[in-house]
Structures are given as C-alpha cells and as structure tokens.
Amino acid sequence: MEWSIVDEAGKFLCEANCQYDCYDLSTMMYNATELRYYIEEKKCQIISREED
C-alpha cells in the first residue's frame, strides 16, 4: 500500500491504496469530516472528526 492515514496529531492509523481509498477509510472507519492531503508524501491527515 502506498498511502498512509494519520490522525490529528500525526499518529499513523492505517495504510491505503490511493487518495480515494484514504477518503473512504477516513470517513467510514474514523468518522473524519475534514481531511488534508500531502500528495508528495502520499499521506492523508484527519483534521476533524464527527462528534459522537
């Protein structure tokens, strides 16, 4: 897997195949509502999450 998903503090959460998978996994598994993509680093950071 090429992409990584990290939380608000930069802690690694999981890997993904592409930026589209990052979106899907972040929203479905981690309740993300806002993401930031770092294309050159192939990293997706969760900026905010849905409140429980």
CSV table of N, CA and C in Angstrom, one decimal:
chain,number,residue,atom,x,y,z
A,1,MET,N,0.8,-1.2,0.0
A,1,MET,CA,0.0,0.0,0.0
A,1,MET,C,0.9,1.2,0.0
A,2,GLU,N,0.5,2.2,-0.7
A,2,GLU,CA,1.3,3.4,-0.9
A,2,GLU,C,1.0,4.6,0.0
A,3,TRP,N,-0.3,4.7,0.4
A,3,TRP,CA,-0.7,5.9,1.1
A,3,TRP,C,-0.9,5.6,2.6
A,4,SER,N,-0.7,6.6,3.5
A,4,SER,CA,-0.9,6.4,4.9
A,4,SER,C,-1.9,7.4,5.4
A,5,ILE,N,-2.7,7.0,6.4
A,5,ILE,CA,-3.7,7.8,7.0
A,5,ILE,C,-3.2,8.1,8.4
A,6,VAL,N,-3.1,9.4,8.8
A,6,VAL,CA,-2.7,9.7,10.2
A,6,VAL,C,-3.8,10.6,10.9
A,7,ASP,N,-3.7,10.6,12.2
A,7,ASP,CA,-4.7,11.3,12.9
A,7,ASP,C,-4.3,12.8,13.1
A,8,GLU,N,-5.1,13.5,13.9
A,8,GLU,CA,-4.8,15.0,14.0
A,8,GLU,C,-3.4,15.3,14.6
A,9,ALA,N,-2.9,14.4,15.4
A,9,ALA,CA,-1.6,14.6,16.0
A,9,ALA,C,-0.4,14.0,15.1
A,10,GLY,N,-0.8,13.4,14.0
A,10,GLY,CA,0.2,12.8,13.1
A,10,GLY,C,0.5,11.4,13.4
A,11,LYS,N,-0.2,10.7,14.3
A,11,LYS,CA,0.0,9.3,14.6
A,11,LYS,C,-0.6,8.4,13.5
A,12,PHE,N,0.2,7.5,13.0
A,12,PHE,CA,-0.2,6.5,12.0
A,12,PHE,C,-1.4,5.7,12.4
A,13,LEU,N,-2.4,5.7,11.5
A,13,LEU,CA,-3.7,4.9,11.7
A,13,LEU,C,-3.7,3.6,10.9
A,14,CYS,N,-3.6,3.8,9.5
A,14,CYS,CA,-3.6,2.7,8.6
A,14,CYS,C,-3.1,3.0,7.3
A,15,GLU,N,-3.0,2.0,6.4
A,15,GLU,CA,-2.5,2.2,5.0
A,15,GLU,C,-3.7,2.2,4.1
A,16,ALA,N,-3.5,2.8,2.9
A,16,ALA,CA,-4.5,2.8,1.8
A,16,ALA,C,-3.8,2.7,0.5
A,17,ASN,N,-4.6,2.3,-0.5
A,17,ASN,CA,-4.0,2.1,-1.9
A,17,ASN,C,-3.8,3.4,-2.6
A,18,CYS,N,-4.7,4.4,-2.4
A,18,CYS,CA,-4.7,5.6,-3.1
A,18,CYS,C,-5.4,6.7,-2.3
A,19,GLN,N,-5.4,7.9,-2.8
A,19,GLN,CA,-6.0,9.0,-2.1
A,19,GLN,C,-7.6,8.9,-2.0
A,20,TYR,N,-8.2,8.2,-2.9
A,20,TYR,CA,-9.6,7.9,-2.9
A,20,TYR,C,-9.9,6.9,-1.8
A,21,ASP,N,-9.1,5.9,-1.6
A,21,ASP,CA,-9.3,5.0,-0.5
A,21,ASP,C,-9.0,5.7,0.8
A,22,CYS,N,-8.1,6.6,0.9
A,22,CYS,CA,-7.9,7.4,2.1
A,22,CYS,C,-9.2,8.1,2.5
A,23,TYR,N,-9.9,8.7,1.6
A,23,TYR,CA,-11.1,9.4,1.9
A,23,TYR,C,-12.1,8.4,2.4
A,24,ASP,N,-12.3,7.3,1.7
A,24,ASP,CA,-13.3,6.3,2.1
A,24,ASP,C,-13.0,5.7,3.5
A,25,LEU,N,-11.8,5.3,3.7
A,25,LEU,CA,-11.4,4.7,5.0
A,25,LEU,C,-11.5,5.8,6.2
A,26,SER,N,-11.1,7.0,5.9
A,26,SER,CA,-11.1,8.0,6.9
A,26,SER,C,-12.5,8.4,7.4
A,27,THR,N,-13.4,8.4,6.4
A,27,THR,CA,-14.8,8.8,6.8
A,27,THR,C,-15.5,7.6,7.4
A,28,MET,N,-15.3,6.4,6.9
A,28,MET,CA,-16.1,5.2,7.4
A,28,MET,C,-15.5,4.7,8.7
A,29,MET,N,-14.2,4.6,8.8
A,29,MET,CA,-13.6,4.0,10.0
A,29,MET,C,-13.3,5.0,11.1
A,30,TYR,N,-13.0,6.2,10.7
A,30,TYR,CA,-12.5,7.2,11.7
A,30,TYR,C,-13.4,8.4,11.9
A,31,ASN,N,-14.6,8.4,11.2
A,31,ASN,CA,-15.6,9.5,11.3
A,31,ASN,C,-15.0,10.8,10.9
A,32,ALA,N,-14.1,10.9,10.0
A,32,ALA,CA,-13.5,12.1,9.6
A,32,ALA,C,-14.5,13.0,8.9
A,33,THR,N,-14.4,14.3,9.2
A,33,THR,CA,-15.2,15.3,8.5
A,33,THR,C,-14.4,16.3,7.6
A,34,GLU,N,-13.1,16.3,7.9
A,34,GLU,CA,-12.2,17.2,7.2
A,34,GLU,C,-10.8,16.5,7.1
A,35,LEU,N,-10.3,16.5,5.9
A,35,LEU,CA,-9.0,15.8,5.6
A,35,LEU,C,-8.0,16.8,4.9
A,36,ARG,N,-6.8,16.5,5.1
A,36,ARG,CA,-5.7,17.3,4.4
A,36,ARG,C,-4.8,16.2,3.7
A,37,TYR,N,-4.6,16.4,2.4
A,37,TYR,CA,-3.8,15.5,1.6
A,37,TYR,C,-2.4,16.1,1.4
A,38,TYR,N,-1.4,15.3,1.6
A,38,TYR,CA,0.0,15.6,1.3
A,38,TYR,C,0.4,14.7,0.1
A,39,ILE,N,0.2,15.2,-1.1
A,39,ILE,CA,0.4,14.4,-2.3
A,39,ILE,C,1.8,13.9,-2.4
A,40,GLU,N,2.8,14.7,-2.3
A,40,GLU,CA,4.2,14.2,-2.5
A,40,GLU,C,4.6,13.2,-1.4
A,41,GLU,N,4.0,13.3,-0.2
A,41,GLU,CA,4.3,12.3,0.8
A,41,GLU,C,3.4,11.1,0.8
A,42,LYS,N,2.3,11.2,0.0
A,42,LYS,CA,1.3,10.2,-0.1
A,42,LYS,C,0.8,9.9,1.3
A,43,LYS,N,0.3,11.0,1.9
A,43,LYS,CA,-0.3,10.9,3.3
A,43,LYS,C,-1.5,11.7,3.3
A,44,CYS,N,-2.5,11.2,4.1
A,44,CYS,CA,-3.8,11.9,4.4
A,44,CYS,C,-3.9,12.1,5.9
A,45,GLN,N,-4.1,13.3,6.3
A,45,GLN,CA,-4.2,13.6,7.7
A,45,GLN,C,-5.7,14.0,8.0
A,46,ILE,N,-6.2,13.4,9.1
A,46,ILE,CA,-7.5,13.8,9.6
A,46,ILE,C,-7.4,15.1,10.3
A,47,ILE,N,-8.2,16.1,9.9
A,47,ILE,CA,-8.2,17.4,10.6
A,47,ILE,C,-9.2,17.5,11.6
A,48,SER,N,-10.4,16.9,11.4
A,48,SER,CA,-11.5,16.9,12.3
A,48,SER,C,-12.4,15.7,12.1
A,49,ARG,N,-13.1,15.4,13.2
A,49,ARG,CA,-13.9,14.2,13.2
A,49,ARG,C,-15.3,14.5,13.7
A,50,GLU,N,-16.3,13.7,13.3
A,50,GLU,CA,-17.7,13.9,13.7
A,50,GLU,C,-17.8,13.6,15.2
A,51,GLU,N,-18.5,14.5,15.8
A,51,GLU,CA,-18.8,14.3,17.3
A,51,GLU,C,-19.7,13.1,17.5
A,52,ASP,N,-19.4,12.4,18.6
A,52,ASP,CA,-20.3,11.3,19.0
A,52,ASP,C,-21.5,11.7,19.6
